[in-house]
Tab-separated table of C-alpha atoms in Angstrom:
chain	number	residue	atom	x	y	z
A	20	UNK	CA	9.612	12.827	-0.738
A	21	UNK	CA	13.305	13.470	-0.534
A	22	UNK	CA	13.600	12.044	2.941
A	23	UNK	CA	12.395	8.593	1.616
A	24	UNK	CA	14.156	9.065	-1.248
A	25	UNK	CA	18.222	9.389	0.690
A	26	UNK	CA	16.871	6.251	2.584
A	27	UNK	CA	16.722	4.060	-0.132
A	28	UNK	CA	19.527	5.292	-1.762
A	29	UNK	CA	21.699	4.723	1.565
A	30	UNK	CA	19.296	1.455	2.903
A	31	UNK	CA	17.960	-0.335	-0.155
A	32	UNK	CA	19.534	-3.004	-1.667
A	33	UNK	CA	19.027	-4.051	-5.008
A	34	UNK	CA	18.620	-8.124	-5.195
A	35	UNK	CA	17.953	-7.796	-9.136
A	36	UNK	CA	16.865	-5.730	-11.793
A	37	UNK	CA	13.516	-6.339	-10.429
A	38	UNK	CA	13.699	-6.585	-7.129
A	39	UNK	CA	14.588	-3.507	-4.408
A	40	UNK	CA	14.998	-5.085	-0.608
A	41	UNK	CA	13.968	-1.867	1.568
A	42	UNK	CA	13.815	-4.420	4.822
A	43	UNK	CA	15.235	-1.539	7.052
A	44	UNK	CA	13.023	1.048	6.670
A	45	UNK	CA	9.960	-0.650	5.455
A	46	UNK	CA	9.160	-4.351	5.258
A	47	UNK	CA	11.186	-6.109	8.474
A	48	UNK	CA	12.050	-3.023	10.767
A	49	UNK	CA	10.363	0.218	10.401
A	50	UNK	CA	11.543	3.478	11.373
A	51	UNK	CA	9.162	5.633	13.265
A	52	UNK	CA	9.884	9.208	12.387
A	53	UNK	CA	10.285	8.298	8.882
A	54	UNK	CA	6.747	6.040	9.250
A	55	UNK	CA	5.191	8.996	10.648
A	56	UNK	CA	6.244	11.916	8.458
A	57	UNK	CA	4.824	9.044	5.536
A	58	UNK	CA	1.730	8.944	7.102
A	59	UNK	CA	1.631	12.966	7.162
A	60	UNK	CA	2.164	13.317	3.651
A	61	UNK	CA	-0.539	10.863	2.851
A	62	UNK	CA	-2.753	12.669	4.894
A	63	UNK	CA	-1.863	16.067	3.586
A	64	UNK	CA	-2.739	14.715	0.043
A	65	UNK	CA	-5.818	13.521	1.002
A	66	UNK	CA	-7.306	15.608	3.447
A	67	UNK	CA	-9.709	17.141	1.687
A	68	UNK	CA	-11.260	14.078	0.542
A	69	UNK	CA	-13.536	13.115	3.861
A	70	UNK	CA	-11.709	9.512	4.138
A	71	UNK	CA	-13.344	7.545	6.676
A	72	UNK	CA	-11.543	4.426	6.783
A	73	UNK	CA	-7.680	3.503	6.072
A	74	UNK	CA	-7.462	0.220	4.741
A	75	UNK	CA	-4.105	-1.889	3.590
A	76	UNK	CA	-2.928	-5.406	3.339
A	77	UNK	CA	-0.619	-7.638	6.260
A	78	UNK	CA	1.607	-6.494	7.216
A	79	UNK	CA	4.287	-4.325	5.637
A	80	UNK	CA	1.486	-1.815	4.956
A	81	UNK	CA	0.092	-1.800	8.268
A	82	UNK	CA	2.869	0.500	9.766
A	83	UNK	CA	2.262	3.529	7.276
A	84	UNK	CA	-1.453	2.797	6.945
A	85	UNK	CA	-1.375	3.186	11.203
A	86	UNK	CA	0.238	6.768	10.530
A	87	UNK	CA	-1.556	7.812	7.797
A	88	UNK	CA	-5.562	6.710	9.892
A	89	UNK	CA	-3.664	8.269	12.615
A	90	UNK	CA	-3.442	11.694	10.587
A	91	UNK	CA	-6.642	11.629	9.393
A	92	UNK	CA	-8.321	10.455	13.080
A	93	UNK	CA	-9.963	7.409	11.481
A	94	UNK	CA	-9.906	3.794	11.760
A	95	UNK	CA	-7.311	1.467	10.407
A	96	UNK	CA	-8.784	-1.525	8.721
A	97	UNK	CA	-5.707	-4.262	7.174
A	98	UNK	CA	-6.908	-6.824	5.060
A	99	UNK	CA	-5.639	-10.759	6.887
A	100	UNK	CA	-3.497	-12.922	4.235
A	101	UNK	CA	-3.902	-16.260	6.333
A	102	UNK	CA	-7.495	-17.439	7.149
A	103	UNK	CA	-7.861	-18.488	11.016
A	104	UNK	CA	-10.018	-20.466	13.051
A	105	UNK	CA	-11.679	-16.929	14.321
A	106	UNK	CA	-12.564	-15.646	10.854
A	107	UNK	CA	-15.250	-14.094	9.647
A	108	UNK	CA	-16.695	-16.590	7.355
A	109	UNK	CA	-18.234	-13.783	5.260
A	110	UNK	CA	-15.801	-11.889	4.680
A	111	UNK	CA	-14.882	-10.614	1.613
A	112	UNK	CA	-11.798	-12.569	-0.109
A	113	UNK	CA	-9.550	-12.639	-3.258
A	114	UNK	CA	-6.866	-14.817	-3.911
A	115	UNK	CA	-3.679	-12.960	-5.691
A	116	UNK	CA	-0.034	-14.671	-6.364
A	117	UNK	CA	2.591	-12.545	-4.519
A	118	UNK	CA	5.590	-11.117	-6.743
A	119	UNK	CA	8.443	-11.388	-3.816
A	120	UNK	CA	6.686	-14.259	-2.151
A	121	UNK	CA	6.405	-16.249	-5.368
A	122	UNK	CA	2.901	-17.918	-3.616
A	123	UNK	CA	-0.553	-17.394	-4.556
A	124	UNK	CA	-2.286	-16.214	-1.040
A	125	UNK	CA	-6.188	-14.924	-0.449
A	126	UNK	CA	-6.138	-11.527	0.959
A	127	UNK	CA	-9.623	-11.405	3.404
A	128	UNK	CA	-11.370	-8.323	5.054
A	129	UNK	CA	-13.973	-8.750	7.458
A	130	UNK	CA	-17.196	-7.219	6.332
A	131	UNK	CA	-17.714	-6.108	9.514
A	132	UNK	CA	-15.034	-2.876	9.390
A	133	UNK	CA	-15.971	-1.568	5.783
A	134	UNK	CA	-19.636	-0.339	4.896
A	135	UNK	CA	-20.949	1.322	1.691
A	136	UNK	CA	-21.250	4.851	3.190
A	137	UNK	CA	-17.004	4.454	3.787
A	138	UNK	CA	-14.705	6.463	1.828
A	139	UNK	CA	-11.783	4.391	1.540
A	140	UNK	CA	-7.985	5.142	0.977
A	141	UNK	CA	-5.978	2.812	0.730
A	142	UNK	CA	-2.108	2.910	1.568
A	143	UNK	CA	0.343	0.261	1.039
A	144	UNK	CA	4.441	0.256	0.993
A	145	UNK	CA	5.594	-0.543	-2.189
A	146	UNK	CA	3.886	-1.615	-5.646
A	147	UNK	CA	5.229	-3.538	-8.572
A	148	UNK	CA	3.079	-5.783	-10.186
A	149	UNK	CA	0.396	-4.619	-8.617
A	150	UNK	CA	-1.580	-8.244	-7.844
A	151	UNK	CA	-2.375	-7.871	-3.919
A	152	UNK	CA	-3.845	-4.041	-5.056
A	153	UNK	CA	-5.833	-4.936	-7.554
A	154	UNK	CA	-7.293	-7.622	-5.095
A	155	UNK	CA	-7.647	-5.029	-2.448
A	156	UNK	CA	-9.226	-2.644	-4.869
A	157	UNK	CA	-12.020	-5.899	-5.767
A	158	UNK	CA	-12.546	-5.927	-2.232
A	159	UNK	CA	-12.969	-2.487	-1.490
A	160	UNK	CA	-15.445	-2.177	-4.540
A	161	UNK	CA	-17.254	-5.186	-3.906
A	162	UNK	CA	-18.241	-3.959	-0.292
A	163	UNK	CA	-19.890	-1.131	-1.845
A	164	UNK	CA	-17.227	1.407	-0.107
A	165	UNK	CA	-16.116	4.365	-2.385
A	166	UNK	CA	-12.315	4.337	-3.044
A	167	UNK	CA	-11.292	7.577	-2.947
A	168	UNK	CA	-7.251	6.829	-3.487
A	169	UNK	CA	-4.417	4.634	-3.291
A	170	UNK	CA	-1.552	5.956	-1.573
A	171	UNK	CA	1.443	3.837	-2.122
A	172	UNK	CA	5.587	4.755	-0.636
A	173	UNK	CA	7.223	3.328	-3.236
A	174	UNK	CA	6.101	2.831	-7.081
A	175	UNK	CA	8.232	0.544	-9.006
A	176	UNK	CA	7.358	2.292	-12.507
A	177	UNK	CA	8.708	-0.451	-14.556
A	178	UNK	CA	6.508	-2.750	-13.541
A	179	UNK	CA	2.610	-2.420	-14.553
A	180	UNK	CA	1.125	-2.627	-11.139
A	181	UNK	CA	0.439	1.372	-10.442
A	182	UNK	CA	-0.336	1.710	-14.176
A	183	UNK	CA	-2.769	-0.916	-13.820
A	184	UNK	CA	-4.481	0.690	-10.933
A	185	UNK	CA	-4.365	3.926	-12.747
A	186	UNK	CA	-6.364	2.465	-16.019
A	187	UNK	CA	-9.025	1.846	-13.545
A	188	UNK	CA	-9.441	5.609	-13.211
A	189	UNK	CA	-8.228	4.919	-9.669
A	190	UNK	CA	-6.000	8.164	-8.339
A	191	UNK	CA	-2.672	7.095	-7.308
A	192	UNK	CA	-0.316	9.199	-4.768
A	193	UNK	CA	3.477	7.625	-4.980
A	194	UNK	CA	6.162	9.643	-2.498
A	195	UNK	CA	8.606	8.119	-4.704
A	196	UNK	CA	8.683	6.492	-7.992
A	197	UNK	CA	11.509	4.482	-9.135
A	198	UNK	CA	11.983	3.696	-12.928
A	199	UNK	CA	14.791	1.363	-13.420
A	200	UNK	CA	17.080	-0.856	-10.955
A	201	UNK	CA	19.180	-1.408	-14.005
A	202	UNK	CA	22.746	-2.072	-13.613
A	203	UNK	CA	22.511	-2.369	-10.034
A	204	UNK	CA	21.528	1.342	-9.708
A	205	UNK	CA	18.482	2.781	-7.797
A	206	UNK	CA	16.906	5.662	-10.557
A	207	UNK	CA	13.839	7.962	-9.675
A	208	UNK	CA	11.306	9.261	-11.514
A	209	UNK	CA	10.933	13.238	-11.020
């Protein structure tokens, strides 16, 4: 997605060799028309595939997982990081450390918005290691729901976390893969 692509090159700033800070576009303010045309894309990709829920983790995948449901005219169902006094207190949990946060957190979906007849995709806004997906993918599977896809905006490729999700026979849709940060330079993946 070469829209996405000029963005980072002209918004993201590179804290490390690991670490890309997209904070204006994507994790701290979000850009509408560039949210939205994300959300089209994922849509387009998986049309075809009868999704009936949208499903993503708080919060920075909320925003493109809103356009993308909004595409495909179904719910959007995000998965709560921080247990409060109103929670469901059966809902389905998995605790996963955080690779910018440096925490361990338990990422919770109410069982009440995902059913076994559901055909999930699930969109987030960036992947490296891949932790907080592969908890969302336990949760998704253990509800019985069918994961059709995991739609991600940005795929750090030298990290193992879209690999990861991949081995699982899991099909994964990037709009733009990154494969090194080396040397203070953003390089894509074709």
């Amino acid at each position: 997605m070469e829209v996405l692509k000029k963005r980072i090159l002209n918004e993201g700033v590179i804290a490390s060799d690991q670490v890309l800070k997209l904070d204006g576009l994507l994790n701290h303010q979000v850009d509408p028309e560039l949210t939205m045309e994300m959300g089209r894309e994922f849509a387009a990709r998986f049309r075809e595939d009868k999704i009936t829920r949208v499903v993503t983790v708080e919060s920075s995948g909320i925003a493109i997982g809103f356009a993308t449901a909004l595409e495909l005219g179904v719910p959007l169902v995000f998965a709560r990081r921080k247990k409060t006094l109103l929670a469901d207190p059966d809902a389905l949990c998995e605790r996963v450390p955080s690779f910018t946060k440096g925490i361990v957190t338990d990422i919770m979906l109410s069982r009440q918005f995902i059913h076994e007849h559901d055909r999930v995709l699930f969109i987030d806004d960036i992947i490296a290691n891949g932790d907080a997906a592969r908890g969302m993918v336990k949760i998704i599977q253990r509800s019985g729901a069918e994961l059709i896809g995991f739609g991600v905006a940005v795929e750090k490729m030298f990290q193992a976390g879209a690999r990861t999700i991949r081995e699982q026979g899991i099909r994964v849709e990037s709009l733009v893969k990154i494969s090194s940060l080396a040397d203070g330079k953003i390089e894509f993946a074709e």
